[in-house]
PDB file of C-alpha atoms in Angstrom:
ATOM      1  CA  MET A  13     101.637 123.036 108.280  1.00 69.00           C
ATOM      2  CA  THR A  14      98.968 120.568 109.299  1.00 89.00           C
ATOM      3  CA  ALA A  15      99.922 117.612 107.100  1.00 94.00           C
ATOM      4  CA  HIS A  16     101.812 114.760 108.716  1.00 93.00           C
ATOM      5  CA  PHE A  17     103.105 111.618 107.068  1.00 95.00           C
ATOM      6  CA  ASN A  18     100.945 108.716 108.257  1.00 97.00           C
ATOM      7  CA  HIS A  19     101.675 105.506 106.335  1.00 98.00           C
ATOM      8  CA  THR A  20     102.994 103.947 103.170  1.00 98.00           C
ATOM      9  CA  ILE A  21     102.834 100.545 101.515  1.00 98.00           C
ATOM     10  CA  ILE A  22     106.219  99.099 100.621  1.00 98.00           C
ATOM     11  CA  ALA A  23     106.115  96.546  97.805  1.00 98.00           C
ATOM     12  CA  SER A  24     107.758  93.356  98.990  1.00 98.00           C
ATOM     13  CA  THR A  25     108.857  90.043  97.547  1.00 97.00           C
ATOM     14  CA  ASP A  26     108.111  88.535 100.996  1.00 98.00           C
ATOM     15  CA  ALA A  27     106.071  90.803 103.286  1.00 98.00           C
ATOM     16  CA  ALA A  28     106.801  88.871 106.502  1.00 98.00           C
ATOM     17  CA  GLN A  29     110.558  88.808 105.826  1.00 98.00           C
ATOM     18  CA  MET A  30     110.539  92.526 105.081  1.00 98.00           C
ATOM     19  CA  ALA A  31     108.653  93.333 108.291  1.00 98.00           C
ATOM     20  CA  GLU A  32     111.172  91.349 110.346  1.00 98.00           C
ATOM     21  CA  PHE A  33     114.125  93.032 108.607  1.00 98.00           C
ATOM     22  CA  TYR A  34     112.749  96.506 109.316  1.00 98.00           C
ATOM     23  CA  ILE A  35     111.767  95.621 112.903  1.00 98.00           C
ATOM     24  CA  GLU A  36     115.372  94.673 113.614  1.00 98.00           C
ATOM     25  CA  LEU A  37     117.110  97.410 111.642  1.00 98.00           C
ATOM     26  CA  LEU A  38     114.835 100.297 112.642  1.00 98.00           C
ATOM     27  CA  GLU A  39     113.975  98.905 116.097  1.00 98.00           C
ATOM     28  CA  ALA A  40     110.366  99.248 114.997  1.00 98.00           C
ATOM     29  CA  GLU A  41     107.261  97.962 116.750  1.00 98.00           C
ATOM     30  CA  ARG A  42     105.136  95.184 115.346  1.00 98.00           C
ATOM     31  CA  GLN A  43     101.590  96.409 114.679  1.00 98.00           C
ATOM     32  CA  PRO A  44      98.373  94.497 114.000  1.00 98.00           C
ATOM     33  CA  SER A  45      98.343  93.165 110.456  1.00 97.00           C
ATOM     34  CA  TRP A  46      95.361  92.558 108.172  1.00 97.00           C
ATOM     35  CA  GLY A  47      94.693  91.332 104.676  1.00 97.00           C
ATOM     36  CA  PRO A  48      97.885  91.282 102.633  1.00 97.00           C
ATOM     37  CA  PHE A  49      99.687  93.709 104.968  1.00 98.00           C
ATOM     38  CA  GLN A  50     102.441  93.049 107.488  1.00 98.00           C
ATOM     39  CA  ASN A  51     102.507  96.248 109.550  1.00 98.00           C
ATOM     40  CA  ILE A  52     105.150  97.898 111.718  1.00 98.00           C
ATOM     41  CA  GLY A  53     105.311 101.269 113.430  1.00 98.00           C
ATOM     42  CA  ILE A  54     108.186 103.737 113.517  1.00 98.00           C
ATOM     43  CA  GLY A  55     108.633 107.145 115.162  1.00 96.00           C
ATOM     44  CA  GLY A  56     106.011 109.834 114.790  1.00 95.00           C
ATOM     45  CA  GLY A  57     103.186 107.316 114.548  1.00 96.00           C
ATOM     46  CA  VAL A  58     104.182 106.315 110.997  1.00 98.00           C
ATOM     47  CA  LEU A  59     102.902 102.933 109.821  1.00 98.00           C
ATOM     48  CA  LEU A  60     104.936 100.920 107.296  1.00 98.00           C
ATOM     49  CA  GLN A  61     102.835  98.313 105.530  1.00 98.00           C
ATOM     50  CA  PHE A  62     104.564  95.531 103.622  1.00 98.00           C
ATOM     51  CA  ALA A  63     102.620  93.695 100.915  1.00 98.00           C
ATOM     52  CA  THR A  64     103.420  91.563  97.905  1.00 97.00           C
ATOM     53  CA  PRO A  65     101.854  93.057  94.769  1.00 96.00           C
ATOM     54  CA  PRO A  66     100.719  90.846  91.882  1.00 94.00           C
ATOM     55  CA  MET A  67     103.332  92.346  89.538  1.00 94.00           C
ATOM     56  CA  GLN A  68     106.996  93.241  89.433  1.00 95.00           C
ATOM     57  CA  PHE A  69     107.913  96.580  90.986  1.00 97.00           C
ATOM     58  CA  PRO A  70     110.850  98.979  90.638  1.00 97.00           C
ATOM     59  CA  PRO A  71     113.078  99.630  93.646  1.00 97.00           C
ATOM     60  CA  GLN A  72     112.283 102.720  95.689  1.00 98.00           C
ATOM     61  CA  HIS A  73     114.408 104.880  97.997  1.00 98.00           C
ATOM     62  CA  TYR A  74     113.558 105.193 101.689  1.00 98.00           C
ATOM     63  CA  ALA A  75     115.621 107.319 104.097  1.00 98.00           C
ATOM     64  CA  TYR A  76     115.371 106.998 107.881  1.00 98.00           C
ATOM     65  CA  LEU A  77     116.664 109.436 110.456  1.00 98.00           C
ATOM     66  CA  LEU A  78     118.265 107.671 113.445  1.00 98.00           C
ATOM     67  CA  ASP A  79     119.909 109.041 116.553  1.00 98.00           C
ATOM     68  CA  ASP A  80     123.639 108.344 116.922  1.00 98.00           C
ATOM     69  CA  ALA A  81     123.242 105.376 119.282  1.00 98.00           C
ATOM     70  CA  HIS A  82     120.644 103.736 117.036  1.00 98.00           C
ATOM     71  CA  PHE A  83     122.869 104.341 113.991  1.00 98.00           C
ATOM     72  CA  ASP A  84     125.726 102.561 115.795  1.00 98.00           C
ATOM     73  CA  ARG A  85     123.451  99.595 116.594  1.00 98.00           C
ATOM     74  CA  ALA A  86     122.151  99.482 113.011  1.00 98.00           C
ATOM     75  CA  CYS A  87     125.701  99.517 111.612  1.00 98.00           C
ATOM     76  CA  ALA A  88     126.676  96.735 114.020  1.00 98.00           C
ATOM     77  CA  LEU A  89     123.689  94.675 112.818  1.00 98.00           C
ATOM     78  CA  ILE A  90     124.567  95.353 109.168  1.00 98.00           C
ATOM     79  CA  GLY A  91     128.149  94.228 109.836  1.00 97.00           C
ATOM     80  CA  ALA A  92     127.134  91.156 111.861  1.00 98.00           C
ATOM     81  CA  ARG A  93     124.744  90.043 109.114  1.00 97.00           C
ATOM     82  CA  GLY A  94     127.277  90.685 106.359  1.00 97.00           C
ATOM     83  CA  ILE A  95     124.847  93.021 104.591  1.00 98.00           C
ATOM     84  CA  GLU A  96     126.477  94.945 101.763  1.00 98.00           C
ATOM     85  CA  HIS A  97     126.507  98.675 102.410  1.00 98.00           C
ATOM     86  CA  TRP A  98     127.990 101.821 100.970  1.00 98.00           C
ATOM     87  CA  ALA A  99     128.864 105.375 101.947  1.00 98.00           C
ATOM     88  CA  ASP A 100     127.327 106.716  98.731  1.00 97.00           C
ATOM     89  CA  PRO A 101     124.158 106.188  96.706  1.00 96.00           C
ATOM     90  CA  GLN A 102     126.198 105.219  93.631  1.00 97.00           C
ATOM     91  CA  ARG A 103     127.508 102.205  95.599  1.00 97.00           C
ATOM     92  CA  GLN A 104     131.160 103.037  94.894  1.00 98.00           C
ATOM     93  CA  LEU A 105     132.395 103.248  98.517  1.00 98.00           C
ATOM     94  CA  ALA A 106     131.671  99.719  99.707  1.00 98.00           C
ATOM     95  CA  GLY A 107     131.785  98.836 103.398  1.00 98.00           C
ATOM     96  CA  GLN A 108     131.971 102.489 104.463  1.00 98.00           C
ATOM     97  CA  ILE A 109     129.774 105.170 106.000  1.00 98.00           C
ATOM     98  CA  ASN A 110     129.736 108.858 105.123  1.00 97.00           C
ATOM     99  CA  ARG A 111     130.053 111.945 107.313  1.00 97.00           C
ATOM    100  CA  GLU A 112     127.915 114.349 105.342  1.00 92.00           C
ATOM    101  CA  HIS A 113     125.532 117.081 106.508  1.00 93.00           C
ATOM    102  CA  GLY A 114     127.173 117.155 109.935  1.00 96.00           C
ATOM    103  CA  GLY A 115     126.279 113.549 110.707  1.00 97.00           C
ATOM    104  CA  ARG A 116     126.781 110.029 109.435  1.00 98.00           C
ATOM    105  CA  GLY A 117     125.027 108.002 106.771  1.00 98.00           C
ATOM    106  CA  VAL A 118     124.983 104.610 105.126  1.00 98.00           C
ATOM    107  CA  TYR A 119     123.193 103.043 102.161  1.00 98.00           C
ATOM    108  CA  LEU A 120     122.041  99.435 101.815  1.00 98.00           C
ATOM    109  CA  LEU A 121     119.449  97.303 100.054  1.00 98.00           C
ATOM    110  CA  ASP A 122     116.547  95.686 101.885  1.00 98.00           C
ATOM    111  CA  PRO A 123     115.481  92.070 101.139  1.00 98.00           C
ATOM    112  CA  SER A 124     113.179  93.258  98.317  1.00 98.00           C
ATOM    113  CA  GLY A 125     115.892  95.398  96.677  1.00 98.00           C
ATOM    114  CA  HIS A 126     114.752  98.836  97.839  1.00 98.00           C
ATOM    115  CA  TYR A 127     117.461 101.419  98.511  1.00 98.00           C
ATOM    116  CA  LEU A 128     117.665 102.322 102.204  1.00 98.00           C
ATOM    117  CA  GLU A 129     119.514 105.304 103.573  1.00 98.00           C
ATOM    118  CA  LEU A 130     120.181 105.645 107.296  1.00 98.00           C
ATOM    119  CA  ILE A 131     121.273 109.106 108.442  1.00 98.00           C
ATOM    120  CA  THR A 132     121.936 110.780 111.779  1.00 98.00           C
ATOM    121  CA  ARG A 133     121.243 114.379 110.697  1.00 98.00           C
ATOM    122  CA  PRO A 134     118.515 115.666 108.383  1.00 96.00           C
ATOM    123  CA  TYR A 135     119.593 117.361 105.174  1.00 93.00           C
ATOM    124  CA  LEU A 136     117.610 120.522 105.982  1.00 92.00           C
TER     125      LEU A 136
END
């Protein structure tokens, strides 16, 4: 395969707030921003661009693979900030993490209402 994921635009109610949230949670790197975009970089050279569209948008799902130490730091940040989180995508197991697929996972909402999933092992 020669295709690699390069970037995506994440619709945001407040692009700067979203960039800061993701920088902290994902330990991402701030990247040069232009026009309506607040840009950050994550592993593999992937660029996340946050922008506020001129219309309402539906929530999306974004899953991020973290190593165990980063997952622990992210969970500590989630707890310290009092961010609601769940062990399941149906949001029935509040305040918990899961131990599926041989790793750990947690679900939460970002400041714009998108569904985030943090996992320590890929599904495949």
